[in-house]
Amino acid sequence: MPVDAKPETLDVVVVGAGFSGLYLLHWLRKDGFAVHVIEAGDDVGGTWYWNRYPGARCDIMSLDYSMSFDPQLQQEWHWPERYSAQPDILVYARHIAERFDLRRDISFGVKVTAATFDEGSDRWTVEGDDGRRWNARHVIMATGCLSVPRIPDVPGLEDFRGDWYHTGDWPHEGVDFTGKKVAVIGTGSSGIQSIPVIAQQAAELTVFQRTPNFSVPAWNGPMDPAFEAEHKAHYDELREVTRWSAGGYLVEDNNDPARHLPREEIEAELERRWQQGGFSLLGAYGDIMTDLEINAIVVDFVHGKIREKVKDPAVAELLCPKDHPFGTKRLCVDTGYYETYNRDNVSLVDIRKAPIETITPTGIRTAQAEHDFDVIVFATGFDAMTGAILNVDFKGRQGASLREKWAHGPRSYLGLMVSGFPNLFTVTGPQSPSVLANVITAIEQHVEWICDCINHMRDRQLSHIEARKDAEDKWVDHVIALGDATLYPQANSWYMGANIPGKPRVFMPYVGGCGTYRKVCDQVAAENYRGFELAS
Ligand code: NA7
């Protein structure tokens, strides 16, 4: 289509067809809005479309990590495992698209490159990389927090004669590692999930670790029919509990501090929670994420577990995280991660001590040694939270650039809207609970709030909503103050933007909890959208 073709006129453009985009489309279309979704991939599913690496699965129980908006769907849907694998989650996303007949309003294989606001009409013009344009009252970024894969700037990659992949952009036909010498760079969740699976297939696997991470066992397994039946019998009540909980998922949360408890009692509780698996350990005491001494008890506890599991003491020591408090980087949930290092075909290279200098045509050279590989897997993470939003060249009021506005870190009101950029919403944006929560719970809350707001505007014939600068400043200060009261800023995490060289170091998610945040958003709406400017 020629670039100067007349843009299609809509009420709403949604960018991204992951769970947020699908739910937005379903809701807004049902309410009679002209809405179109633009998706870079060739199918729905968002993060679960791209992250097809071996071992990819959710780290929150599937009965929780699923949409709650349709009571019939949640009753009918059967999750085969406690923590479902990526293919099962993708089947679920596709089912939602079919069930609600969503595909007819989605353009696949198109990347949004730019969006420009026109103050005269209070409308956005959105541009796709195929030359198409859309003109809409509202733009909603449903692009996810972990959707821009990051390949580190290591020299020599272009000369590597083997194959290389990023976990977040995995080939759809899969990768056969049989008989191959494989390198995995990175030990975040993606590395920790894929390493045990790759190790079972590859002839040799070498893991290049810069920073060890804390990982807790998933104790994953087939769905217990009795557990499923019991859960579904109380699904609505349980969903309501999750909506108002801190993390947006069912967990035995204890807000009491451990400060004055005997160490043996704390350790016994940590052991009990370790046996439950998943994020239960994080919820053991209210002061784990605020009191360094209590946190250190958890650190020692997990170190003990690693030393028990890994037979070679030198390897075990390398795997023990010592440079950041427990939980301040995204906690990993694994199946047999540490045990994998007991295999004869797996070795660990400490690239903190001897950094990678270059990729060679045949492998990787560190400051200490040269290794030959057939395949290199980059499990090196994402330009998290802001990457996908800033990939679009947003021009707001008076031509202001979002990239310039966020040059020193993201600024938003409630993680929902940005001052100077009217009628633009972000789902699970920075300064909302997003990545610290069960993201599906966070998505549903944002989508429902945004759709209510758009309906409110239509009912009152309003054409303009914008976050007020003072409300935005106050919210950003609040989010940073909440973060500063915790141990989170002590880690070089992607929560802080610290994984991307040159990215502003700012704690991005709202740490006050899903339930509290929901209450704030509800109050704001009830008080006639306090902190927003609405106009016709
Ligand atoms: P993460 O958690 O950002 O992990 C990336 C890993 O890659 C981490 O171990 C990094 O080490 C490592 N890394 C990044 N850049 C480099 C370079 N240049 N050299 C060596 N090692 C590097 O990404 P994931 O995909 O695992 O997980 C992201 C989220 O997806 C996860 O938290 C879940 O929410 C789902 P570092 O720690 O920076 O030293």
XYZ file of C-alpha atoms and ligand atoms in Angstrom:
575
model
C 0.000 0.000 0.000
C 1.432 3.447 -0.857
C 2.504 5.522 2.143
C 0.217 8.419 1.244
C -2.912 6.223 1.167
C -5.755 7.539 3.307
C -5.499 6.152 6.842
C -8.198 3.808 8.049
C -10.427 5.609 10.572
C -11.002 3.862 13.891
C -11.897 4.512 17.483
C -8.997 2.553 18.908
C -5.711 1.121 17.668
C -4.250 -1.584 19.884
C -0.605 -2.510 19.407
C 0.109 -6.165 20.224
C -1.975 -9.351 20.140
C -0.810 -11.000 23.328
C -3.257 -11.554 26.160
C -3.741 -7.778 26.670
C -4.406 -7.065 23.020
C -6.842 -9.971 22.705
C -8.783 -8.947 25.779
C -8.876 -5.279 24.694
C -10.187 -6.237 21.284
C -12.849 -8.503 22.739
C -14.073 -5.911 25.226
C -13.960 -2.811 23.030
C -15.579 -4.506 20.042
C -18.345 -5.864 22.280
C -18.942 -2.256 23.403
C -19.322 -1.154 19.795
C -15.987 0.557 19.204
C -14.189 0.348 15.875
C -10.943 -1.242 17.004
C -8.024 -2.804 15.189
C -5.033 -4.700 16.592
C -1.614 -4.501 14.951
C 0.755 -7.358 15.717
C 4.373 -7.849 14.642
C 4.212 -11.653 14.822
C 2.334 -13.950 12.471
C -0.009 -15.161 15.179
C -1.486 -14.227 18.550
C 0.185 -15.002 21.884
C 2.733 -12.209 22.414
C 5.516 -13.398 24.667
C 4.287 -16.993 24.267
C 4.491 -16.671 20.501
C 8.153 -15.626 20.559
C 9.609 -17.437 23.566
C 9.584 -21.017 22.240
C 12.927 -22.066 23.706
C 13.145 -25.559 25.203
C 11.761 -25.599 28.741
C 9.814 -22.318 28.407
C 6.901 -22.323 30.837
C 5.098 -19.953 33.168
C 6.368 -19.531 36.721
C 2.920 -18.962 38.222
C 0.424 -21.809 38.554
C -1.614 -22.066 35.331
C -4.935 -22.009 37.148
C -3.846 -18.501 38.200
C -1.869 -17.603 35.095
C -4.961 -17.540 32.888
C -7.757 -15.158 32.027
C -10.604 -14.811 34.506
C -12.994 -12.632 32.491
C -15.045 -15.479 31.061
C -16.400 -17.844 33.751
C -17.269 -20.512 31.204
C -13.827 -20.449 29.623
C -12.055 -20.847 32.945
C -14.301 -23.752 33.890
C -13.895 -25.507 30.553
C -10.180 -25.029 30.158
C -7.956 -27.863 31.301
C -4.308 -27.143 32.009
C -2.245 -30.314 31.639
C 0.414 -29.276 34.156
C 0.731 -27.183 37.296
C 3.013 -24.740 35.435
C 2.128 -25.030 31.776
C 4.678 -25.195 29.037
C 4.838 -22.567 26.291
C 3.091 -24.722 23.631
C 0.084 -25.191 25.932
C -0.101 -21.475 26.718
C 0.058 -20.668 23.012
C -2.780 -23.130 22.317
C -4.780 -21.282 24.978
C -4.076 -17.854 23.417
C -5.130 -19.216 20.017
C -8.267 -20.675 21.533
C -9.199 -17.240 22.937
C -8.688 -15.724 19.478
C -10.974 -18.361 17.906
C -13.560 -18.488 20.665
C -14.192 -14.748 20.516
C -13.632 -14.485 16.757
C -10.817 -11.984 17.199
C -8.541 -12.663 14.227
C -10.672 -10.729 11.743
C -9.687 -7.470 13.468
C -5.960 -8.163 13.761
C -3.263 -7.288 11.207
C -0.388 -9.749 11.604
C 3.212 -9.268 10.540
C 3.097 -5.481 10.861
C 5.282 -3.426 13.189
C 4.090 -0.029 14.333
C 6.913 2.419 13.747
C 5.438 5.829 14.609
C 2.372 7.538 16.048
C 1.621 11.245 15.892
C -1.027 13.140 17.841
C -3.075 15.840 16.192
C -4.294 18.447 18.695
C -6.949 19.821 16.355
C -8.838 16.536 16.104
C -7.610 14.843 19.322
C -6.635 11.830 17.241
C -3.549 9.736 16.606
C -2.157 8.724 13.239
C -0.386 5.396 13.587
C 2.110 4.146 10.995
C 3.000 0.546 10.218
C 6.242 -0.664 8.661
C 4.249 -1.873 5.636
C 3.197 1.688 4.808
C -0.318 1.372 6.221
C -1.723 4.072 8.463
C -4.573 4.208 10.921
C -6.287 7.256 12.389
C -7.784 6.670 15.824
C -9.009 8.517 18.893
C -7.043 6.207 21.187
C -3.868 4.178 20.953
C -3.294 1.397 23.457
C 0.157 -0.111 23.801
C -0.358 -3.778 24.639
C 3.207 -4.635 23.740
C 4.299 -6.468 26.884
C 7.185 -5.809 29.228
C 9.620 -8.403 27.919
C 9.240 -8.294 24.172
C 12.394 -6.672 22.822
C 15.160 -9.319 22.932
C 18.616 -8.067 23.753
C 21.723 -9.498 22.101
C 24.827 -8.171 23.842
C 27.357 -6.197 21.824
C 29.950 -8.957 21.677
C 32.278 -8.551 18.705
C 32.568 -11.303 16.123
C 29.032 -12.684 16.071
C 28.665 -11.996 12.360
C 31.670 -14.281 11.677
C 30.407 -17.226 13.754
C 30.065 -20.220 11.436
C 27.669 -22.185 13.660
C 24.036 -21.369 14.452
C 22.960 -18.895 17.072
C 19.591 -18.047 18.627
C 18.037 -15.760 21.225
C 15.607 -17.453 23.600
C 13.111 -14.633 23.053
C 13.107 -15.051 19.271
C 13.246 -18.820 18.921
C 12.779 -20.549 15.540
C 9.283 -21.904 15.134
C 10.513 -25.186 13.744
C 12.576 -25.791 16.915
C 16.276 -26.577 17.228
C 17.773 -30.060 17.322
C 20.783 -30.077 19.647
C 21.521 -33.780 19.220
C 25.252 -34.399 19.016
C 25.996 -30.668 19.174
C 28.425 -28.663 21.278
C 26.241 -25.903 22.692
C 26.921 -22.664 24.584
C 24.251 -20.897 26.624
C 25.049 -17.313 27.609
C 22.902 -16.014 30.463
C 21.432 -17.477 33.628
C 18.171 -15.579 34.129
C 14.793 -17.358 33.945
C 15.202 -18.226 30.257
C 18.657 -19.737 30.795
C 17.588 -21.544 33.949
C 14.551 -23.059 32.202
C 16.344 -24.037 28.999
C 19.681 -25.306 30.359
C 18.299 -28.557 31.899
C 16.418 -29.398 28.697
C 19.262 -28.567 26.299
C 21.659 -30.570 28.507
C 19.588 -33.703 27.953
C 19.955 -33.441 24.187
C 23.309 -31.813 23.472
C 26.603 -33.692 23.334
C 28.183 -30.954 25.434
C 26.730 -27.875 27.066
C 28.791 -24.980 28.390
C 26.994 -22.311 30.407
C 28.508 -18.821 30.463
C 27.417 -17.184 33.687
C 27.985 -13.549 34.554
C 25.735 -13.390 37.620
C 24.277 -16.410 39.386
C 20.560 -16.160 40.145
C 18.385 -17.474 42.929
C 16.153 -20.269 41.742
C 13.521 -22.244 43.610
C 12.055 -25.577 42.545
C 8.736 -25.551 40.693
C 7.835 -29.113 41.707
C 5.988 -29.078 38.443
C 3.927 -32.055 37.418
C 0.697 -33.153 35.768
C -2.414 -31.363 37.008
C -3.930 -33.229 39.934
C -7.615 -33.788 38.966
C -8.795 -33.459 42.573
C -6.906 -30.174 43.009
C -8.278 -28.873 39.713
C -11.853 -29.815 40.615
C -11.585 -28.195 44.046
C -10.044 -25.059 42.566
C -12.725 -24.768 39.903
C -15.470 -25.278 42.469
C -14.289 -22.031 44.103
C -12.818 -20.324 41.035
C -14.707 -17.033 41.321
C -13.839 -16.551 44.990
C -10.211 -17.478 44.365
C -9.981 -15.028 41.475
C -11.342 -12.311 43.718
C -8.644 -13.103 46.290
C -5.930 -12.882 43.638
C -7.252 -9.551 42.332
C -6.786 -7.957 45.732
C -3.568 -9.760 46.672
C -0.093 -8.257 46.493
C 1.252 -10.470 43.718
C -1.931 -11.190 41.821
C -1.620 -14.939 42.379
C -2.564 -17.383 45.091
C 0.203 -17.731 47.593
C 0.361 -18.092 51.315
C 1.445 -14.484 51.978
C 2.611 -13.591 55.452
C 3.094 -9.897 56.140
C 4.477 -10.390 59.648
C 8.141 -9.574 60.073
C 10.712 -12.245 60.908
C 12.898 -9.769 62.774
C 12.322 -11.050 66.299
C 11.897 -14.725 65.512
C 14.542 -17.314 66.336
C 16.632 -18.265 63.313
C 15.647 -21.950 63.562
C 11.978 -21.005 63.325
C 12.625 -18.861 60.248
C 14.622 -21.641 58.613
C 11.899 -24.195 59.318
C 9.372 -21.926 57.650
C 11.674 -21.418 54.651
C 12.044 -25.184 54.358
C 8.283 -25.659 54.447
C 7.863 -23.107 51.694
C 10.742 -24.542 49.649
C 8.792 -27.784 49.641
C 5.720 -25.892 48.314
C 7.873 -24.534 45.483
C 7.481 -21.478 43.271
C 7.204 -17.988 44.715
C 6.055 -19.208 48.116
C 9.495 -18.500 49.573
C 9.165 -14.780 48.785
C 5.982 -14.547 50.818
C 7.410 -16.158 53.966
C 7.805 -12.896 55.911
C 6.864 -9.265 55.418
C 10.422 -8.006 55.865
C 12.352 -10.246 53.459
C 12.389 -7.496 50.840
C 13.082 -4.652 53.271
C 15.440 -5.965 55.954
C 18.899 -6.975 54.755
C 19.580 -9.172 57.786
C 16.398 -11.176 57.322
C 17.049 -11.366 53.607
C 20.534 -12.728 54.385
C 18.929 -15.668 56.210
C 17.042 -16.539 53.028
C 20.252 -16.106 51.021
C 22.069 -18.547 53.340
C 19.150 -20.958 53.150
C 19.187 -21.040 49.333
C 23.005 -21.277 49.271
C 22.640 -24.354 51.490
C 20.214 -25.886 49.002
C 22.577 -25.214 46.094
C 25.510 -26.780 47.982
C 23.378 -29.830 48.767
C 22.351 -30.309 45.144
C 25.598 -29.592 43.274
C 28.261 -32.243 43.833
C 31.341 -30.256 42.805
C 31.890 -27.699 45.611
C 33.681 -25.247 43.315
C 30.755 -25.278 40.859
C 28.283 -24.947 43.740
C 30.102 -21.847 44.997
C 29.985 -20.308 41.536
C 26.241 -20.909 41.405
C 25.591 -19.205 44.774
C 24.422 -15.608 44.205
C 26.403 -13.289 46.471
C 26.156 -9.860 44.891
C 22.456 -9.099 45.372
C 19.818 -9.759 48.028
C 17.347 -12.620 47.530
C 14.375 -11.641 45.357
C 15.809 -8.356 44.103
C 16.278 -9.912 40.676
C 13.297 -11.803 39.306
C 13.240 -15.064 41.260
C 13.642 -18.048 38.938
C 11.488 -21.151 39.235
C 13.169 -24.251 37.857
C 12.931 -27.938 37.155
C 16.270 -29.613 37.861
C 18.448 -26.549 37.199
C 21.150 -26.969 39.815
C 21.204 -30.773 39.393
C 22.061 -30.266 35.715
C 25.572 -29.246 36.756
C 26.132 -32.796 38.047
C 25.963 -34.119 34.494
C 29.213 -35.088 32.780
C 28.316 -33.171 29.621
C 27.707 -29.809 31.364
C 30.274 -27.233 32.442
C 30.065 -23.742 33.884
C 32.263 -20.807 32.892
C 32.504 -17.762 35.122
C 32.529 -14.791 32.784
C 32.521 -12.351 35.668
C 36.117 -13.463 36.313
C 37.084 -13.973 32.677
C 34.712 -12.000 30.435
C 33.811 -12.963 26.902
C 36.228 -11.094 24.631
C 34.918 -12.133 21.268
C 32.865 -14.620 19.347
C 35.207 -16.409 16.962
C 34.240 -18.190 13.732
C 34.257 -21.452 15.716
C 33.073 -20.431 19.177
C 33.699 -18.082 22.084
C 36.947 -16.648 23.441
C 37.038 -15.446 27.032
C 39.890 -13.687 28.773
C 41.001 -17.144 29.880
C 40.248 -19.724 27.183
C 38.900 -20.481 23.750
C 35.857 -22.783 23.351
C 34.469 -24.350 20.182
C 30.710 -24.586 19.607
C 28.213 -25.637 16.983
C 25.429 -23.546 18.521
C 25.310 -20.437 20.733
C 22.117 -19.673 22.651
C 21.715 -16.133 23.924
C 19.532 -16.206 27.031
C 20.507 -12.600 27.592
C 17.164 -11.003 28.314
C 15.203 -8.028 27.074
C 15.045 -4.263 26.899
C 12.380 -4.605 29.558
C 9.321 -2.478 30.279
C 10.154 0.525 28.101
C 11.782 -1.120 25.058
C 8.666 -1.927 23.035
C 6.967 1.394 23.834
C 9.997 3.403 22.783
C 10.426 1.374 19.606
C 7.481 3.437 18.371
C 8.366 7.045 17.610
C 5.578 8.741 19.581
C 5.013 12.418 18.956
C 2.519 13.900 21.391
C 1.223 17.395 21.982
C 3.296 20.119 20.299
C 5.342 17.409 18.597
C 6.931 16.323 21.888
C 8.885 13.074 21.607
C 8.280 10.259 24.091
C 11.838 9.056 23.581
C 13.083 12.470 24.723
C 10.609 12.650 27.584
C 11.759 9.244 28.877
C 15.463 9.828 28.211
C 16.152 9.824 31.968
C 13.672 7.061 32.766
C 9.961 6.451 32.197
C 7.437 8.911 33.610
C 3.761 8.076 33.745
C 0.677 8.530 35.849
C -0.363 5.148 37.293
C 1.633 3.401 34.580
C -1.416 4.065 32.407
C -0.901 7.403 30.697
C 1.853 9.935 30.043
C 1.478 13.677 30.384
C 1.843 15.354 26.989
C 0.559 12.230 25.173
C -3.250 12.405 25.318
C -5.441 9.405 24.514
C -2.449 7.041 24.662
C -2.685 4.182 27.176
C -0.084 1.641 28.209
C -1.075 -1.802 29.505
C 1.205 -2.992 32.339
C 3.425 -0.003 31.654
C 6.306 1.155 33.833
C 5.161 2.448 37.255
C 2.393 -0.147 37.459
C 2.709 -3.557 39.222
C 3.172 -5.369 35.867
C 6.276 -7.551 36.125
C 6.124 -7.816 39.920
C 2.666 -9.337 39.624
C 1.006 -12.237 37.922
C 1.000 -10.333 34.670
C -2.360 -11.802 33.604
C -4.017 -10.347 36.708
C -2.280 -7.036 35.996
C -3.390 -7.129 32.357
C -7.030 -7.770 33.195
C -7.113 -4.923 35.681
C -5.538 -2.468 33.231
C -7.699 -3.540 30.306
C -10.885 -3.213 32.358
C -9.861 0.195 33.699
C -8.930 1.479 30.240
C -12.137 0.163 28.627
C -14.261 1.713 31.383
C -12.447 4.996 30.813
C -13.008 4.936 27.048
C -16.697 4.160 27.636
C -16.890 7.000 30.170
C -15.510 9.364 27.539
C -17.923 8.217 24.845
C -20.897 8.518 27.210
C -19.958 12.138 27.930
C -18.839 12.930 24.387
C -15.296 13.643 25.528
C -12.485 13.478 23.016
C -9.413 14.105 25.162
C -7.893 12.509 28.244
C -4.433 13.324 29.454
C -2.433 12.732 32.623
C -1.736 15.988 34.438
C 1.938 16.774 34.877
C 1.616 17.317 38.646
C -0.223 14.002 39.085
C 2.434 12.241 37.023
C 5.310 13.804 39.014
C 3.673 12.801 42.275
C 3.084 9.229 41.090
C 6.649 8.800 39.807
C 8.018 10.095 43.132
C 5.684 7.722 44.979
C 6.782 4.701 42.914
C 10.465 5.538 43.424
C 9.967 6.123 47.168
C 8.216 2.754 47.512
C 11.052 1.079 45.611
C 13.689 2.851 47.726
C 12.082 1.505 50.891
C 12.887 -2.015 49.654
C 16.062 -3.883 48.770
C 15.191 -3.986 45.037
C 17.448 -1.070 44.016
C 20.448 -2.990 45.387
C 20.500 -5.338 42.382
C 21.619 -4.669 38.840
C 18.354 -6.004 37.505
C 16.231 -5.382 34.474
C 13.672 -3.918 36.929
C 16.265 -1.122 37.240
C 17.107 -0.978 33.542
C 20.594 -2.089 34.602
C 20.885 -4.894 32.025
C 21.087 -2.476 29.103
C 24.249 -0.363 28.809
C 23.304 3.334 28.851
C 19.685 2.767 29.962
C 18.695 5.082 32.837
C 18.989 3.303 36.162
C 15.505 3.734 37.636
C 13.347 1.220 39.489
C 10.428 0.859 37.074
C 7.657 -1.317 38.562
C 5.204 -0.251 41.275
C 6.049 -2.313 44.337
C 2.974 -1.490 46.447
C 1.087 -4.612 45.356
C -1.714 -5.416 42.925
C -4.564 -5.012 45.387
C -3.428 -1.609 46.668
C -2.820 -0.443 43.132
C -6.261 -1.606 42.006
C -7.776 0.387 44.853
C -5.876 3.522 43.828
C -6.964 3.152 40.180
C -10.593 2.553 41.186
C -10.557 5.626 43.441
C -9.032 7.780 40.723
C -11.823 6.750 38.318
C -14.528 7.206 40.973
C -13.288 10.738 41.656
C -13.956 11.708 38.057
C -10.520 10.579 36.912
C -8.567 12.542 39.479
C -5.203 13.646 38.080
C -6.403 13.458 34.478
C -7.558 16.310 32.250
C -10.713 15.395 30.328
C -12.140 17.586 27.612
C -14.406 17.580 24.584
P 17.247 -11.915 32.285
O 16.592 -12.256 33.549
O 17.515 -10.471 32.003
O 18.615 -12.721 32.236
C 19.578 -12.448 31.261
C 20.836 -13.181 31.597
O 21.801 -12.905 30.587
C 21.457 -12.757 32.910
O 22.057 -13.864 33.506
C 22.503 -11.752 32.461
O 23.578 -11.582 33.343
C 22.968 -12.383 31.173
N 23.585 -11.408 30.302
C 22.999 -10.294 29.804
N 23.882 -9.622 29.041
C 25.030 -10.323 29.099
C 26.316 -10.133 28.521
N 26.595 -9.062 27.792
N 27.277 -11.047 28.785
C 26.988 -12.095 29.550
N 25.812 -12.345 30.135
C 24.846 -11.449 29.895
O 16.453 -12.461 31.021
P 15.577 -13.794 30.902
O 15.167 -13.904 29.485
O 16.283 -14.936 31.490
O 14.341 -13.527 31.795
C 13.541 -12.363 31.620
C 12.218 -12.531 32.280
O 11.371 -13.312 31.439
C 12.218 -13.288 33.556
O 12.619 -12.539 34.632
C 10.788 -13.762 33.657
O 9.985 -12.732 34.145
C 10.429 -14.030 32.246
P 23.560 -10.379 34.438
O 22.577 -10.840 35.470
O 23.081 -9.151 33.715
O 24.944 -10.276 34.899
